[in-house]
Amino acid sequence: NAGVMQNPRHLVRRRGQEARLRCSPMKGHSHVYWYRQLPEEGLKFMVYLQKENIIDESGMPKERFSAEFPKEGPSILRIQQVVRGDSAAYFCASSPSGENYEQYFGPGTRLTVT
Amino acid sequence: AQSVTQPDIHITVSEGASLELRCNYSYGATPYLFWYVQSPGQGLQLLLKYFSGDTLVQGIKGFEAEFKRSQSSFNLRKPSVHWSDAAEYFCAVEPGSYQLTFGKGTKLSVIP
């Protein structure tokens, strides 16, 4: 049973470009969570999605960030017009349902903005 | 708002020594509690969790944690540390809102 998969593992973007981060949840999991880890910080919640629905996006910056989890395919976290402050590790987690609070994490995507 | 405090940023222990990593949380009720471990450049692996019941929880890799309601603490322990335990450890709480709130982490170094 494959774990949570994220790609790319490393992403380098110039300021002003777009970054697209992908997350495939574990098989049988329909709930996806995105977290951001800044240097020397713990992980901060960004958004919680179910298939075709955003359940809680209270941790998402108001501008430039968006997330989706389509009926088919991986969840996507998109960052438009990236700035240096967006450089961080972005982790995706999944769980089989909202009632099971155990979240399984992927290896993360490390975004570097130059 | 809930918060998680891990007061030790960095701990160094000798291989074979015992280990205790501290975690305190601030929340009105008893949340769900977790410990995760992160090796350099890797994702997070769940070590153990507390939902309810017995306050002493056993996890993987020989780790255990004890929930103390009176102290709002959930400290992680291991009786004998191995060199492979060197990593960063994160305590997290989940108060019923699907969001995990993490502490800032404790980096563990192990001296051979």
CSV table of C-alpha atoms in Angstrom, one decimal:
chain,number,residue,atom,x,y,z
A,1,ASN,CA,0.0,0.0,0.0
A,2,ALA,CA,1.8,3.1,-1.2
A,3,GLY,CA,2.0,6.0,1.1
A,4,VAL,CA,1.1,9.6,0.5
A,5,MET,CA,3.0,10.8,-2.7
A,6,GLN,CA,4.1,14.3,-3.4
A,7,ASN,CA,5.8,15.7,-6.4
A,8,PRO,CA,8.0,17.3,-7.2
A,9,ARG,CA,10.2,16.7,-4.2
A,10,HIS,CA,12.1,19.9,-5.0
A,11,LEU,CA,10.9,22.9,-6.9
A,12,VAL,CA,12.8,26.0,-7.8
A,13,ARG,CA,10.9,29.0,-9.1
A,14,ARG,CA,11.9,32.6,-9.9
A,15,ARG,CA,10.0,35.4,-8.3
A,16,GLY,CA,6.7,36.0,-10.1
A,17,GLN,CA,6.4,32.5,-11.5
A,18,GLU,CA,3.7,30.0,-10.6
A,19,ALA,CA,4.3,26.9,-8.4
A,20,ARG,CA,2.1,23.8,-8.6
A,21,LEU,CA,2.5,21.1,-6.0
A,22,ARG,CA,0.8,17.8,-6.3
A,23,CYS,CA,-0.3,15.3,-3.7
A,24,SER,CA,-1.7,11.8,-4.2
A,25,PRO,CA,-3.3,10.5,-1.0
A,26,MET,CA,-3.0,7.0,0.3
A,27,LYS,CA,-5.3,4.5,-1.4
A,28,GLY,CA,-8.7,4.6,0.2
A,29,HIS,CA,-8.2,8.1,1.7
A,30,SER,CA,-10.5,10.8,0.6
A,31,HIS,CA,-9.4,13.6,2.9
A,32,VAL,CA,-6.4,15.7,2.2
A,33,TYR,CA,-4.6,18.4,4.3
A,34,TRP,CA,-1.9,20.8,3.3
A,35,TYR,CA,0.7,22.2,5.8
A,36,ARG,CA,3.6,24.6,5.3
A,37,GLN,CA,6.9,24.4,7.3
A,38,LEU,CA,9.0,27.5,7.4
A,39,PRO,CA,12.6,27.3,8.5
A,40,GLU,CA,13.0,26.7,12.2
A,41,GLU,CA,9.2,26.4,12.6
A,42,GLY,CA,6.7,23.7,13.1
A,43,LEU,CA,4.1,22.8,10.5
A,44,LYS,CA,1.2,25.3,10.0
A,45,PHE,CA,-2.1,24.1,8.7
A,46,MET,CA,-3.2,25.6,5.4
A,47,VAL,CA,-6.2,23.8,4.0
A,48,TYR,CA,-8.4,20.7,4.3
A,49,LEU,CA,-10.1,19.3,1.3
A,50,GLN,CA,-12.3,16.4,0.4
A,51,LYS,CA,-13.0,15.3,-3.2
A,52,GLU,CA,-14.3,18.4,-5.1
A,53,ASN,CA,-14.8,20.3,-1.8
A,54,ILE,CA,-12.7,22.8,0.2
A,55,ILE,CA,-13.8,22.1,3.8
A,56,ASP,CA,-11.5,24.5,5.7
A,57,GLU,CA,-9.1,27.0,4.2
A,58,SER,CA,-8.6,29.1,7.3
A,59,GLY,CA,-4.8,28.7,7.1
A,60,MET,CA,-4.4,29.8,3.5
A,61,PRO,CA,-3.0,33.2,2.7
A,62,LYS,CA,-5.8,35.3,1.2
A,63,GLU,CA,-4.0,36.0,-2.0
A,64,ARG,CA,-2.0,34.0,-4.6
A,65,PHE,CA,-2.7,30.6,-2.9
A,66,SER,CA,-5.3,28.1,-4.0
A,67,ALA,CA,-6.0,24.4,-3.6
A,68,GLU,CA,-8.2,21.8,-5.2
A,69,PHE,CA,-8.9,18.1,-5.0
A,70,PRO,CA,-10.7,17.1,-8.1
A,71,LYS,CA,-12.9,14.0,-8.6
A,72,GLU,CA,-10.1,12.4,-10.5
A,73,GLY,CA,-6.4,13.0,-10.0
A,74,PRO,CA,-4.2,14.4,-7.3
A,75,SER,CA,-4.8,17.4,-5.0
A,76,ILE,CA,-3.0,20.5,-6.3
A,77,LEU,CA,-1.7,23.4,-4.2
A,78,ARG,CA,-1.0,26.4,-6.5
A,79,ILE,CA,0.9,29.5,-5.6
A,80,GLN,CA,0.8,32.3,-8.2
A,81,GLN,CA,3.4,35.0,-8.5
A,82,VAL,CA,5.7,33.4,-5.9
A,83,VAL,CA,7.8,35.6,-3.6
A,84,ARG,CA,10.9,34.8,-1.6
A,85,GLY,CA,8.8,34.4,1.5
A,86,ASP,CA,7.0,31.4,-0.1
A,87,SER,CA,10.2,29.4,0.2
A,88,ALA,CA,9.3,26.5,2.5
A,89,ALA,CA,8.5,22.8,2.7
A,90,TYR,CA,5.0,22.0,1.9
A,91,PHE,CA,3.5,18.8,3.2
A,92,CYS,CA,0.4,17.0,2.3
A,93,ALA,CA,-1.4,14.6,4.6
A,94,SER,CA,-4.3,12.3,4.1
A,95,SER,CA,-6.8,10.4,6.2
A,96,PRO,CA,-9.5,7.9,5.4
A,97,SER,CA,-12.3,10.1,6.8
A,98,GLY,CA,-12.8,13.2,8.8
A,99,GLU,CA,-13.6,11.1,11.9
A,100,ASN,CA,-10.2,9.4,12.0
A,101,TYR,CA,-7.8,12.1,13.1
A,102,GLU,CA,-4.7,10.1,12.3
A,103,GLN,CA,-3.1,11.9,9.3
A,104,TYR,CA,-0.4,10.3,7.2
A,105,PHE,CA,2.1,12.6,5.8
A,106,GLY,CA,3.9,12.7,2.5
A,107,PRO,CA,7.6,13.4,2.0
A,108,GLY,CA,7.0,17.1,1.2
A,109,THR,CA,7.9,19.4,-1.6
A,110,ARG,CA,10.7,21.9,-0.9
A,111,LEU,CA,10.0,25.1,-2.7
A,112,THR,CA,12.8,27.5,-3.3
A,113,VAL,CA,12.1,30.9,-4.7
A,114,THR,CA,15.1,32.7,-6.2
B,1,ALA,CA,-6.6,29.6,20.2
B,2,GLN,CA,-4.9,26.3,21.0
B,3,SER,CA,-1.1,26.2,21.2
B,4,VAL,CA,1.6,23.7,21.7
B,5,THR,CA,4.9,24.4,23.5
B,6,GLN,CA,8.0,22.3,23.1
B,7,PRO,CA,10.4,24.1,25.5
B,8,ASP,CA,13.5,22.3,24.4
B,9,ILE,CA,14.8,23.4,21.0
B,10,HIS,CA,17.7,21.0,20.9
B,11,ILE,CA,18.6,18.1,23.2
B,12,THR,CA,21.8,16.0,23.1
B,13,VAL,CA,22.0,12.6,24.7
B,14,SER,CA,24.4,9.7,24.7
B,15,GLU,CA,23.5,6.5,23.0
B,16,GLY,CA,21.9,4.2,25.5
B,17,ALA,CA,20.8,7.0,27.8
B,18,SER,CA,17.1,7.6,28.5
B,19,LEU,CA,15.2,10.4,26.8
B,20,GLU,CA,12.3,12.6,27.7
B,21,LEU,CA,11.0,15.3,25.3
B,22,ARG,CA,8.5,17.8,26.8
B,23,CYS,CA,5.3,19.0,25.3
B,24,ASN,CA,2.7,21.2,26.9
B,25,TYR,CA,-0.6,22.3,25.2
B,26,SER,CA,-3.0,25.0,25.8
B,27,TYR,CA,-6.6,24.1,25.1
B,28,GLY,CA,-9.9,24.2,27.0
B,29,ALA,CA,-10.7,20.5,26.7
B,30,THR,CA,-8.6,17.5,26.1
B,31,PRO,CA,-7.6,17.4,22.5
B,32,TYR,CA,-6.2,14.4,20.6
B,33,LEU,CA,-2.5,14.3,21.0
B,34,PHE,CA,0.3,13.1,18.7
B,35,TRP,CA,4.0,12.8,18.4
B,36,TYR,CA,5.7,12.8,15.0
B,37,VAL,CA,9.3,12.3,14.0
B,38,GLN,CA,11.0,13.9,11.0
B,39,SER,CA,14.3,12.8,9.7
B,40,PRO,CA,16.3,15.4,7.7
B,41,GLY,CA,14.7,16.0,4.3
B,42,GLN,CA,11.9,13.6,5.0
B,43,GLY,CA,8.2,13.8,5.8
B,44,LEU,CA,6.7,13.2,9.2
B,45,GLN,CA,6.2,9.7,10.7
B,46,LEU,CA,3.6,9.1,13.4
B,47,LEU,CA,5.2,7.7,16.6
B,48,LEU,CA,2.1,7.5,18.7
B,49,LYS,CA,-1.2,9.1,19.5
B,50,TYR,CA,-3.6,9.6,22.4
B,51,PHE,CA,-7.3,9.8,21.9
B,52,SER,CA,-8.7,8.6,25.2
B,53,GLY,CA,-8.4,5.9,27.8
B,54,ASP,CA,-5.1,4.7,29.3
B,55,THR,CA,-2.9,7.8,29.8
B,56,LEU,CA,0.3,5.9,29.0
B,57,VAL,CA,0.6,5.3,25.3
B,58,GLN,CA,3.0,2.9,23.5
B,59,GLY,CA,4.3,3.8,20.1
B,60,ILE,CA,6.6,2.5,17.5
B,61,LYS,CA,10.4,2.3,17.8
B,62,GLY,CA,10.2,1.8,21.6
B,63,PHE,CA,8.7,5.2,22.3
B,64,GLU,CA,6.0,5.9,24.8
B,65,ALA,CA,4.2,9.0,26.0
B,66,GLU,CA,2.2,9.9,29.1
B,67,PHE,CA,-0.8,12.2,29.1
B,68,LYS,CA,-1.2,14.3,32.3
B,69,ARG,CA,-4.4,16.3,32.2
B,70,SER,CA,-3.5,18.3,35.4
B,71,GLN,CA,-0.3,19.5,33.7
B,72,SER,CA,-1.6,19.7,30.2
B,73,SER,CA,1.4,17.7,29.1
B,74,PHE,CA,2.1,14.9,26.8
B,75,ASN,CA,5.8,14.1,27.2
B,76,LEU,CA,7.6,11.6,25.0
B,77,ARG,CA,10.0,9.0,26.5
B,78,LYS,CA,12.4,6.3,25.5
B,79,PRO,CA,14.4,4.2,28.0
B,80,SER,CA,17.5,3.8,25.8
B,81,VAL,CA,18.2,5.9,22.8
B,82,HIS,CA,19.8,4.6,19.7
B,83,TRP,CA,21.9,6.6,17.2
B,84,SER,CA,19.2,6.2,14.6
B,85,ASP,CA,16.8,8.2,16.8
B,86,ALA,CA,18.6,11.4,15.9
B,87,ALA,CA,15.9,13.5,14.2
B,88,GLU,CA,13.4,16.3,14.9
B,89,TYR,CA,10.4,15.5,17.0
B,90,PHE,CA,7.1,17.3,16.8
B,91,CYS,CA,4.2,17.3,19.3
B,92,ALA,CA,0.8,18.1,17.8
B,93,VAL,CA,-2.7,18.5,19.1
B,94,GLU,CA,-6.0,18.1,17.2
B,95,PRO,CA,-8.9,19.7,19.1
B,96,GLY,CA,-11.7,18.5,16.8
B,97,SER,CA,-11.3,20.9,13.9
B,98,TYR,CA,-9.3,18.6,11.6
B,99,GLN,CA,-6.4,20.9,11.9
B,100,LEU,CA,-3.2,19.6,13.6
B,101,THR,CA,-1.5,22.3,15.6
B,102,PHE,CA,2.2,21.6,15.9
B,103,GLY,CA,4.9,22.7,18.3
B,104,LYS,CA,8.1,24.1,16.9
B,105,GLY,CA,9.9,20.8,17.4
B,106,THR,CA,12.8,19.5,19.4
B,107,LYS,CA,15.9,18.5,17.5
B,108,LEU,CA,17.6,15.4,19.1
B,109,SER,CA,21.3,14.7,18.7
B,110,VAL,CA,22.7,11.4,19.8
B,111,ILE,CA,26.4,11.0,20.8
B,112,PRO,CA,27.9,7.6,20.1
